[in-house]
Amino acid sequence: MGPKRELKFALESFWDKKSSAEDLKKVAADLRSSIWKQMSAVGIKYIPSNTFSYYDQVLDATSMLGAVPPRYGWSGGEIGFDTYFSMARGNASVPAMEMTKWFDTNYHFIVPELGPDVKFSYASHKAVDEFKEAKALGVNTVPVLIGPVSYLLLSKPAKGIDKTFSLLSLLPKILPVYNEVISELKAAGASWIQFDEPTLVMDLDSQQLGAFTTAYADLESTLSGLNVLIETYFADLTPEAYKTLTGLKGVTAYGLDLVRGTQTVELVKKDFPKGKHLFAGVVDGRNIWANDLASSLSTLQALEAVVGKGIQFSFAFYGLCMKNNLVVSTSCSLLHTAVDLVNETKLDDEIKSWLAFAAQKVVEVNALAKALAGQKDEAFFSSNAAAQASRKSSPRVTNEAVQKAAAALKGSDHRRATNVSARLDAQQKKLSLPILPTTTIGSFPQTVELRKVRREFKANKVSEDDYVKAMKEEIKKVVDLQEELDIDVLVHGEPERNDMVEYFGEQLSGFAFTVNGWVQSYGSRCVKPPIIYGDVSRPKPMTVFWSSAAQSMTKRPMKGMLTGPVTILNWSFVRNDQPRFETCYQIALAIKDEVEDLEKANINVIQIDEAALREGLPLRKSEHAFYLKWAVHSFRITNCGVKDTTQIHTHMCYSNFNDIIHSIIDMDADVITIENSRSDEKLLSVFREGVKYGAGIGPGVYDIHSPRIPSTEEIADRINKMLAVLETKILWVNPDCGLKTRKYDEVKPALNNMVAAVKQLRAKLGSAK
């Protein structure tokens, strides 16, 4: 099952009050102990600590700094689970903090809320406690902390604080806490410490870069006597950022992503400080393809000539080994990949030979380090070369018809022939929806019983007829509930789907699937990304049967529910042998076939989710335009051929959308539902600033990732804020996201309050006329 799933079940048991805090702590301690012992057993000398989190590492840093927003009622002292999980998930009285994506990954973090009056204090000793815990087991670890500057740059001004407030002005206030933590770690016997400063790869101005210099100059005396590693990842460093990084005081080593940051290699070759260590991230920590060992070894040999000689040792937070001053490393934390290929019993041997999960990546790192030291494992390198050649020549990778169809897309922007205003008029005549139409995003709660039926069907313990019967019964229950609540546009609840991307990938050619390839998304939420190994096509309809069955149960419009091409791409492990946009266009053509079949089946509202479109935005602004051009184009391809009367919805969630609002408009969807409530209605600010939006739009009115049930008054207040900046005729009302992670005793009252708020406002708007 792997540690990610074990923690998931322990967390959910604790949240459901089926187990105690001590039970949860014991599960966590057992998992940490197991991981540390496994690393130690295979000869890893420097093993990380403080990388284990109950929710996410940024929230851990917020706890360490005592930066708890006042609404949670924390009065000081060591932060416990009640406060910690209230910040992450909310509680009956107050909402959770904002959650957003960790750079351009599908991992999420809780955004710190800061202001000039925050009183920082050392309020969580987790980093020190875990170091001591490992030491008691005979394992000397390397504590890992989110760096102080990245912590501030990833934060936001708290509600009521002016947007222009400089978060970096808080640096002098948080550094004393970092000094305390470092001092305690030194006293406990730490010899190495790692600071993650991933914001160094962003577009930073001179003031922001200067903050790194200021921070580490302040920490220098406390860090004296420690080996200090600054890790960066996910992109190239600019020359200015590279100069800042390599000039930091008190720093021993620099970690660079040389997979996604290929241009950084030239900066290293041009100028690398003498006597320092380079952690060369040549093994991809974000994908599952076997490393091209021969190519990586060539890169390392070129770098070795620059970096110079020094002491030898090994280190393994990211899976790495040091040979002299050059460290062979993964490109980033292995958090973003699956755990161990050994657990995959259903992948065929050919595809399996092309892959490397976290455990295999550590082996690759060790093999490269040994080869660099003159101890090359010829058999291992030969086997790797054979697998690389097999993948390049395998007929299952290439589909000539798919490649021709994708190539034929050039020369058209694939827009629908009629403008959105005219389409909305035609759709209204057909659908006859009231003002402020209500809907949900797609999924409904996935009960234990439902998951059991799906699991048993996959294991051939339930017949197809019995499975279809069970799914139809679940759909009928969801349809009846929505009609009882008086929701206007319905969904079938997606009972047949465990995961929105996995479901479609299982039915598309060019995809492979794991049994235990779990990757954490946030908290207890884990996903199994599909593997795109070849050209993508749709052999047969994927959702028409279920959507048609659901529509037959009601006279109200039933949405056909699809996942868009960009989201399927960004939430998969994607082939790295062709540009990502080419793969995306192939997926778009497959989804286009499905959209047109749904329309033929008289499904008049079709939602094509692009929850991850913003997530895939490159970290550097210079690369934004190209990505947005092909991503938005891919979405338009999916629905360019439908009638004006077919209403196309899309959905986006948990990212910052304001900076890409014009690209969202360019998607040309008829209706977009979009996360809004958890981010303090940040989305609405773009409309206050004058952006005109003519299509239908449903900013979420409540946060589905929290068990908290919003009141009718609270939802009505949110809708009124929307009506202040959006026209009544285009506004839809819906939750932030799908409901599958919630329970029915949370969903029913929340949706009931949502509909009640809408009816109150409809009455007021009607009387105002």
Tab-separated table of N, CA and C in Angstrom, residues 85-200:
chain	number	residue	atom	x	y	z
A	85	PHE	N	-5.280	21.238	12.301
A	85	PHE	CA	-6.254	20.772	11.312
A	85	PHE	C	-7.379	21.781	11.080
A	86	SER	N	-7.634	22.654	12.041
A	86	SER	CA	-8.602	23.726	11.798
A	86	SER	C	-8.080	24.674	10.726
A	87	MET	N	-6.783	24.973	10.772
A	87	MET	CA	-6.197	25.808	9.721
A	87	MET	C	-6.300	25.119	8.360
A	88	ALA	N	-6.094	23.804	8.343
A	88	ALA	CA	-6.085	23.057	7.085
A	88	ALA	C	-7.481	22.811	6.537
A	89	ARG	N	-8.440	22.515	7.443
A	89	ARG	CA	-9.747	22.027	6.993
A	89	ARG	C	-10.922	22.872	7.471
A	90	GLY	N	-10.651	23.848	8.334
A	90	GLY	CA	-11.748	24.593	8.933
A	90	GLY	C	-12.386	23.783	10.052
A	91	ASN	N	-13.348	24.388	10.733
A	91	ASN	CA	-14.119	23.668	11.739
A	91	ASN	C	-15.555	24.187	11.713
A	92	ALA	N	-16.343	23.800	12.667
A	92	ALA	CA	-17.763	24.164	12.644
A	92	ALA	C	-17.972	25.672	12.683
A	93	SER	N	-17.006	26.409	13.223
A	93	SER	CA	-17.182	27.851	13.426
A	93	SER	C	-16.506	28.720	12.374
A	94	VAL	N	-15.362	28.295	11.893
A	94	VAL	CA	-14.584	29.164	10.998
A	94	VAL	C	-14.064	28.381	9.793
A	95	PRO	N	-13.887	29.068	8.671
A	95	PRO	CA	-13.403	28.376	7.465
A	95	PRO	C	-11.909	28.102	7.509
A	96	ALA	N	-11.484	27.217	6.620
A	96	ALA	CA	-10.067	26.875	6.493
A	96	ALA	C	-9.303	28.023	5.835
A	97	MET	N	-7.989	27.942	5.928
A	97	MET	CA	-7.126	28.857	5.183
A	97	MET	C	-7.133	28.468	3.707
A	98	GLU	N	-6.696	29.393	2.882
A	98	GLU	CA	-6.673	29.128	1.434
A	98	GLU	C	-5.710	27.984	1.126
A	99	MET	N	-6.108	27.177	0.147
A	99	MET	CA	-5.254	26.099	-0.347
A	99	MET	C	-4.970	26.355	-1.820
A	100	THR	N	-3.720	26.204	-2.225
A	100	THR	CA	-3.385	26.406	-3.636
A	100	THR	C	-2.309	25.407	-4.044
A	101	LYS	N	-1.972	25.423	-5.331
A	101	LYS	CA	-1.021	24.444	-5.863
A	101	LYS	C	0.418	24.821	-5.538
A	102	TRP	N	1.211	23.788	-5.282
A	102	TRP	CA	2.638	23.947	-5.015
A	102	TRP	C	3.354	24.100	-6.360
A	103	PHE	N	3.628	25.361	-6.711
A	103	PHE	CA	4.261	25.691	-7.989
A	103	PHE	C	3.441	25.079	-9.138
A	104	ASP	N	4.043	24.325	-10.031
A	104	ASP	CA	3.286	23.769	-11.156
A	104	ASP	C	3.062	22.269	-10.990
A	105	THR	N	2.803	21.848	-9.734
A	105	THR	CA	2.523	20.439	-9.452
A	105	THR	C	1.065	20.278	-9.020
A	106	ASN	N	0.649	19.031	-8.830
A	106	ASN	CA	-0.692	18.747	-8.313
A	106	ASN	C	-0.679	18.602	-6.797
A	107	TYR	N	0.435	18.914	-6.166
A	107	TYR	CA	0.493	18.950	-4.704
A	107	TYR	C	-0.044	20.313	-4.256
A	108	HIS	N	-0.734	20.340	-3.128
A	108	HIS	CA	-1.332	21.572	-2.618
A	108	HIS	C	-0.660	21.986	-1.314
A	109	PHE	N	-0.720	23.278	-1.020
A	109	PHE	CA	-0.269	23.729	0.289
A	109	PHE	C	-1.229	24.775	0.838
A	110	ILE	N	-1.210	24.929	2.160
A	110	ILE	CA	-2.051	25.898	2.847
A	110	ILE	C	-1.306	27.232	2.867
A	111	VAL	N	-1.938	28.264	2.307
A	111	VAL	CA	-1.272	29.552	2.121
A	111	VAL	C	-1.238	30.333	3.434
A	112	PRO	N	-0.052	30.690	3.932
A	112	PRO	CA	0.031	31.492	5.161
A	112	PRO	C	-0.647	32.853	4.992
A	113	GLU	N	-1.326	33.312	6.036
A	113	GLU	CA	-1.993	34.620	6.044
A	113	GLU	C	-1.242	35.521	7.016
A	114	LEU	N	-0.581	36.546	6.489
A	114	LEU	CA	0.317	37.343	7.319
A	114	LEU	C	-0.008	38.834	7.241
A	115	GLY	N	0.424	39.541	8.245
A	115	GLY	CA	0.250	40.987	8.290
A	115	GLY	C	1.232	41.595	9.267
A	116	PRO	N	1.259	42.914	9.392
A	116	PRO	CA	2.257	43.592	10.228
A	116	PRO	C	2.113	43.287	11.718
A	117	ASP	N	0.934	42.826	12.144
A	117	ASP	CA	0.703	42.610	13.574
A	117	ASP	C	0.879	41.154	14.012
A	118	VAL	N	1.256	40.275	13.085
A	118	VAL	CA	1.457	38.875	13.468
A	118	VAL	C	2.618	38.780	14.453
A	119	LYS	N	2.377	38.099	15.559
A	119	LYS	CA	3.427	37.904	16.570
A	119	LYS	C	3.982	36.491	16.396
A	120	PHE	N	5.115	36.404	15.745
A	120	PHE	CA	5.731	35.103	15.486
A	120	PHE	C	6.367	34.563	16.762
A	121	SER	N	6.249	33.256	16.950
A	121	SER	CA	6.877	32.607	18.103
A	121	SER	C	7.148	31.151	17.748
A	122	TYR	N	8.089	30.564	18.405
A	122	TYR	CA	8.478	29.173	18.152
A	122	TYR	C	7.408	28.273	18.760
A	123	ALA	N	6.467	27.799	17.910
A	123	ALA	CA	5.255	27.162	18.428
A	123	ALA	C	5.088	25.706	18.006
A	124	SER	N	5.999	25.186	17.215
A	124	SER	CA	5.973	23.760	16.885
A	124	SER	C	7.411	23.269	16.811
A	125	HIS	N	7.732	22.291	17.649
A	125	HIS	CA	9.103	21.769	17.723
A	125	HIS	C	9.262	20.500	16.891
A	126	LYS	N	8.412	20.356	15.881
A	126	LYS	CA	8.378	19.144	15.060
A	126	LYS	C	9.743	18.813	14.453
A	127	ALA	N	10.437	19.810	13.910
A	127	ALA	CA	11.718	19.555	13.255
A	127	ALA	C	12.726	18.956	14.236
A	128	VAL	N	12.786	19.524	15.413
A	128	VAL	CA	13.730	19.042	16.427
A	128	VAL	C	13.277	17.701	16.988
A	129	ASP	N	11.978	17.574	17.240
A	129	ASP	CA	11.456	16.328	17.810
A	129	ASP	C	11.710	15.147	16.880
A	130	GLU	N	11.514	15.345	15.575
A	130	GLU	CA	11.727	14.239	14.638
A	130	GLU	C	13.220	13.920	14.497
A	131	PHE	N	14.065	14.946	14.585
A	131	PHE	CA	15.510	14.683	14.550
A	131	PHE	C	15.911	13.812	15.750
A	132	LYS	N	15.396	14.178	16.932
A	132	LYS	CA	15.711	13.407	18.142
A	132	LYS	C	15.115	12.007	18.078
A	133	GLU	N	13.921	11.903	17.511
A	133	GLU	CA	13.261	10.600	17.372
A	133	GLU	C	14.118	9.660	16.524
A	134	ALA	N	14.626	10.180	15.412
A	134	ALA	CA	15.476	9.369	14.545
A	134	ALA	C	16.790	9.019	15.242
A	135	LYS	N	17.335	9.992	15.949
A	135	LYS	CA	18.610	9.767	16.629
A	135	LYS	C	18.497	8.657	17.664
A	136	ALA	N	17.330	8.616	18.344
A	136	ALA	CA	17.106	7.561	19.336
A	136	ALA	C	17.056	6.177	18.694
A	137	LEU	N	16.754	6.144	17.399
A	137	LEU	CA	16.736	4.878	16.657
A	137	LEU	C	18.104	4.563	16.055
A	138	GLY	N	19.068	5.445	16.324
A	138	GLY	CA	20.408	5.247	15.786
A	138	GLY	C	20.597	5.807	14.391
A	139	VAL	N	19.685	6.703	13.970
A	139	VAL	CA	19.760	7.279	12.630
A	139	VAL	C	20.030	8.774	12.747
A	140	ASN	N	21.146	9.216	12.158
A	140	ASN	CA	21.491	10.637	12.181
A	140	ASN	C	20.934	11.298	10.929
A	141	THR	N	19.948	12.177	11.083
A	141	THR	CA	19.235	12.719	9.928
A	141	THR	C	19.652	14.143	9.593
A	142	VAL	N	19.186	14.581	8.436
A	142	VAL	CA	19.370	15.955	7.987
A	142	VAL	C	18.010	16.647	8.049
A	143	PRO	N	17.801	17.552	8.988
A	143	PRO	CA	16.517	18.258	9.073
A	143	PRO	C	16.304	19.146	7.853
A	144	VAL	N	15.079	19.170	7.345
A	144	VAL	CA	14.718	19.960	6.174
A	144	VAL	C	13.679	21.001	6.575
A	145	LEU	N	13.940	22.263	6.251
A	145	LEU	CA	13.025	23.358	6.577
A	145	LEU	C	12.674	24.136	5.316
A	146	ILE	N	11.445	24.623	5.227
A	146	ILE	CA	11.110	25.608	4.197
A	146	ILE	C	11.918	26.862	4.505
A	147	GLY	N	12.648	27.364	3.532
A	147	GLY	CA	13.491	28.531	3.764
A	147	GLY	C	12.678	29.769	4.113
A	148	PRO	N	13.247	30.692	4.880
A	148	PRO	CA	12.491	31.852	5.354
A	148	PRO	C	11.983	32.768	4.244
A	149	VAL	N	12.771	32.952	3.198
A	149	VAL	CA	12.342	33.860	2.136
A	149	VAL	C	11.236	33.221	1.296
A	150	SER	N	11.404	31.952	0.950
A	150	SER	CA	10.344	31.281	0.193
A	150	SER	C	9.056	31.229	1.000
A	151	TYR	N	9.165	31.021	2.303
A	151	TYR	CA	7.954	31.008	3.137
A	151	TYR	C	7.184	32.318	2.978
A	152	LEU	N	7.876	33.429	3.056
A	152	LEU	CA	7.204	34.730	2.945
A	152	LEU	C	6.682	34.975	1.534
A	153	LEU	N	7.447	34.591	0.524
A	153	LEU	CA	7.012	34.827	-0.853
A	153	LEU	C	5.826	33.950	-1.239
A	154	LEU	N	5.635	32.843	-0.532
A	154	LEU	CA	4.499	31.959	-0.797
A	154	LEU	C	3.271	32.333	0.040
A	155	SER	N	3.413	33.336	0.885
A	155	SER	CA	2.324	33.777	1.762
A	155	SER	C	1.468	34.822	1.061
A	156	LYS	N	0.419	35.256	1.751
A	156	LYS	CA	-0.427	36.330	1.227
A	156	LYS	C	-0.796	37.260	2.372
A	157	PRO	N	-1.123	38.532	2.076
A	157	PRO	CA	-1.605	39.424	3.124
A	157	PRO	C	-2.918	38.894	3.696
A	158	ALA	N	-3.056	38.890	5.001
A	158	ALA	CA	-4.272	38.409	5.646
A	158	ALA	C	-5.460	39.281	5.262
A	159	LYS	N	-6.643	38.761	5.475
A	159	LYS	CA	-7.858	39.505	5.158
A	159	LYS	C	-7.856	40.825	5.926
A	160	GLY	N	-8.142	41.894	5.207
A	160	GLY	CA	-8.151	43.225	5.826
A	160	GLY	C	-6.837	43.956	5.713
A	161	ILE	N	-5.788	43.251	5.284
A	161	ILE	CA	-4.475	43.874	5.098
A	161	ILE	C	-4.354	44.318	3.639
A	162	ASP	N	-3.860	45.505	3.429
A	162	ASP	CA	-3.729	46.038	2.074
A	162	ASP	C	-2.880	45.105	1.207
A	163	LYS	N	-3.311	44.917	-0.037
A	163	LYS	CA	-2.609	44.011	-0.949
A	163	LYS	C	-1.168	44.446	-1.205
A	164	THR	N	-0.905	45.731	-1.015
A	164	THR	CA	0.448	46.237	-1.277
A	164	THR	C	1.402	45.984	-0.108
A	165	PHE	N	0.884	45.419	0.978
A	165	PHE	CA	1.745	45.152	2.139
A	165	PHE	C	2.916	44.263	1.726
A	166	SER	N	4.111	44.634	2.128
A	166	SER	CA	5.308	43.878	1.773
A	166	SER	C	5.503	42.718	2.744
A	167	LEU	N	5.281	41.523	2.256
A	167	LEU	CA	5.464	40.332	3.096
A	167	LEU	C	6.926	40.177	3.518
A	168	LEU	N	7.842	40.624	2.656
A	168	LEU	CA	9.265	40.517	2.993
A	168	LEU	C	9.654	41.444	4.138
A	169	SER	N	8.796	42.420	4.454
A	169	SER	CA	9.089	43.284	5.605
A	169	SER	C	9.031	42.507	6.912
A	170	LEU	N	8.446	41.294	6.861
A	170	LEU	CA	8.345	40.452	8.056
A	170	LEU	C	9.588	39.599	8.281
A	171	LEU	N	10.549	39.679	7.360
A	171	LEU	CA	11.745	38.842	7.480
A	171	LEU	C	12.446	39.021	8.822
A	172	PRO	N	12.666	40.250	9.304
A	172	PRO	CA	13.323	40.396	10.612
A	172	PRO	C	12.532	39.771	11.767
A	173	LYS	N	11.230	39.586	11.579
A	173	LYS	CA	10.394	39.020	12.644
A	173	LYS	C	10.411	37.498	12.663
A	174	ILE	N	10.648	36.873	11.494
A	174	ILE	CA	10.646	35.406	11.498
A	174	ILE	C	12.038	34.814	11.685
A	175	LEU	N	13.080	35.580	11.359
A	175	LEU	CA	14.439	35.036	11.475
A	175	LEU	C	14.813	34.650	12.903
A	176	PRO	N	14.360	35.376	13.947
A	176	PRO	CA	14.663	34.913	15.306
A	176	PRO	C	14.125	33.512	15.597
A	177	VAL	N	12.956	33.184	15.025
A	177	VAL	CA	12.421	31.831	15.227
A	177	VAL	C	13.303	30.815	14.513
A	178	TYR	N	13.708	31.124	13.281
A	178	TYR	CA	14.621	30.220	12.565
A	178	TYR	C	15.923	30.038	13.344
A	179	ASN	N	16.419	31.112	13.926
A	179	ASN	CA	17.641	30.988	14.727
A	179	ASN	C	17.440	30.062	15.922
A	180	GLU	N	16.271	30.152	16.553
A	180	GLU	CA	15.973	29.248	17.673
A	180	GLU	C	15.961	27.796	17.226
A	181	VAL	N	15.297	27.541	16.097
A	181	VAL	CA	15.198	26.166	15.592
A	181	VAL	C	16.590	25.634	15.258
A	182	ILE	N	17.385	26.435	14.570
A	182	ILE	CA	18.740	26.008	14.196
A	182	ILE	C	19.571	25.720	15.448
A	183	SER	N	19.458	26.578	16.441
A	183	SER	CA	20.231	26.386	17.683
A	183	SER	C	19.842	25.089	18.363
A	184	GLU	N	18.557	24.787	18.403
A	184	GLU	CA	18.107	23.541	19.032
A	184	GLU	C	18.579	22.324	18.245
A	185	LEU	N	18.565	22.427	16.917
A	185	LEU	CA	19.031	21.313	16.100
A	185	LEU	C	20.527	21.080	16.302
A	186	LYS	N	21.293	22.159	16.383
A	186	LYS	CA	22.731	22.023	16.646
A	186	LYS	C	22.960	21.372	18.003
A	187	ALA	N	22.217	21.839	19.011
A	187	ALA	CA	22.373	21.292	20.368
A	187	ALA	C	22.005	19.817	20.408
A	188	ALA	N	21.063	19.407	19.534
A	188	ALA	CA	20.633	18.008	19.499
A	188	ALA	C	21.595	17.127	18.711
A	189	GLY	N	22.572	17.759	18.036
A	189	GLY	CA	23.591	16.979	17.336
A	189	GLY	C	23.535	16.990	15.831
A	190	ALA	N	22.710	17.855	15.243
A	190	ALA	CA	22.641	17.919	13.775
A	190	ALA	C	23.953	18.443	13.212
A	191	SER	N	24.378	17.880	12.089
A	191	SER	CA	25.594	18.356	11.429
A	191	SER	C	25.292	18.948	10.052
A	192	TRP	N	24.151	18.577	9.486
A	192	TRP	CA	23.684	19.142	8.217
A	192	TRP	C	22.285	19.709	8.420
A	193	ILE	N	21.942	20.719	7.627
A	193	ILE	CA	20.584	21.252	7.598
A	193	ILE	C	20.277	21.682	6.169
A	194	GLN	N	19.062	21.441	5.746
A	194	GLN	CA	18.658	21.788	4.382
A	194	GLN	C	17.536	22.819	4.427
A	195	PHE	N	17.690	23.870	3.632
A	195	PHE	CA	16.636	24.869	3.462
A	195	PHE	C	16.118	24.768	2.030
A	196	ASP	N	14.830	24.555	1.885
A	196	ASP	CA	14.223	24.568	0.557
A	196	ASP	C	13.854	26.006	0.206
A	197	GLU	N	14.450	26.527	-0.853
A	197	GLU	CA	14.152	27.882	-1.329
A	197	GLU	C	13.742	27.815	-2.805
A	198	PRO	N	12.625	27.146	-3.088
A	198	PRO	CA	12.242	26.956	-4.498
A	198	PRO	C	11.819	28.234	-5.207
A	199	THR	N	11.470	29.279	-4.469
A	199	THR	CA	11.063	30.519	-5.144
A	199	THR	C	12.214	31.175	-5.885
A	200	LEU	N	13.435	30.713	-5.651
A	200	LEU	CA	14.574	31.258	-6.401
A	200	LEU	C	14.453	31.031	-7.904
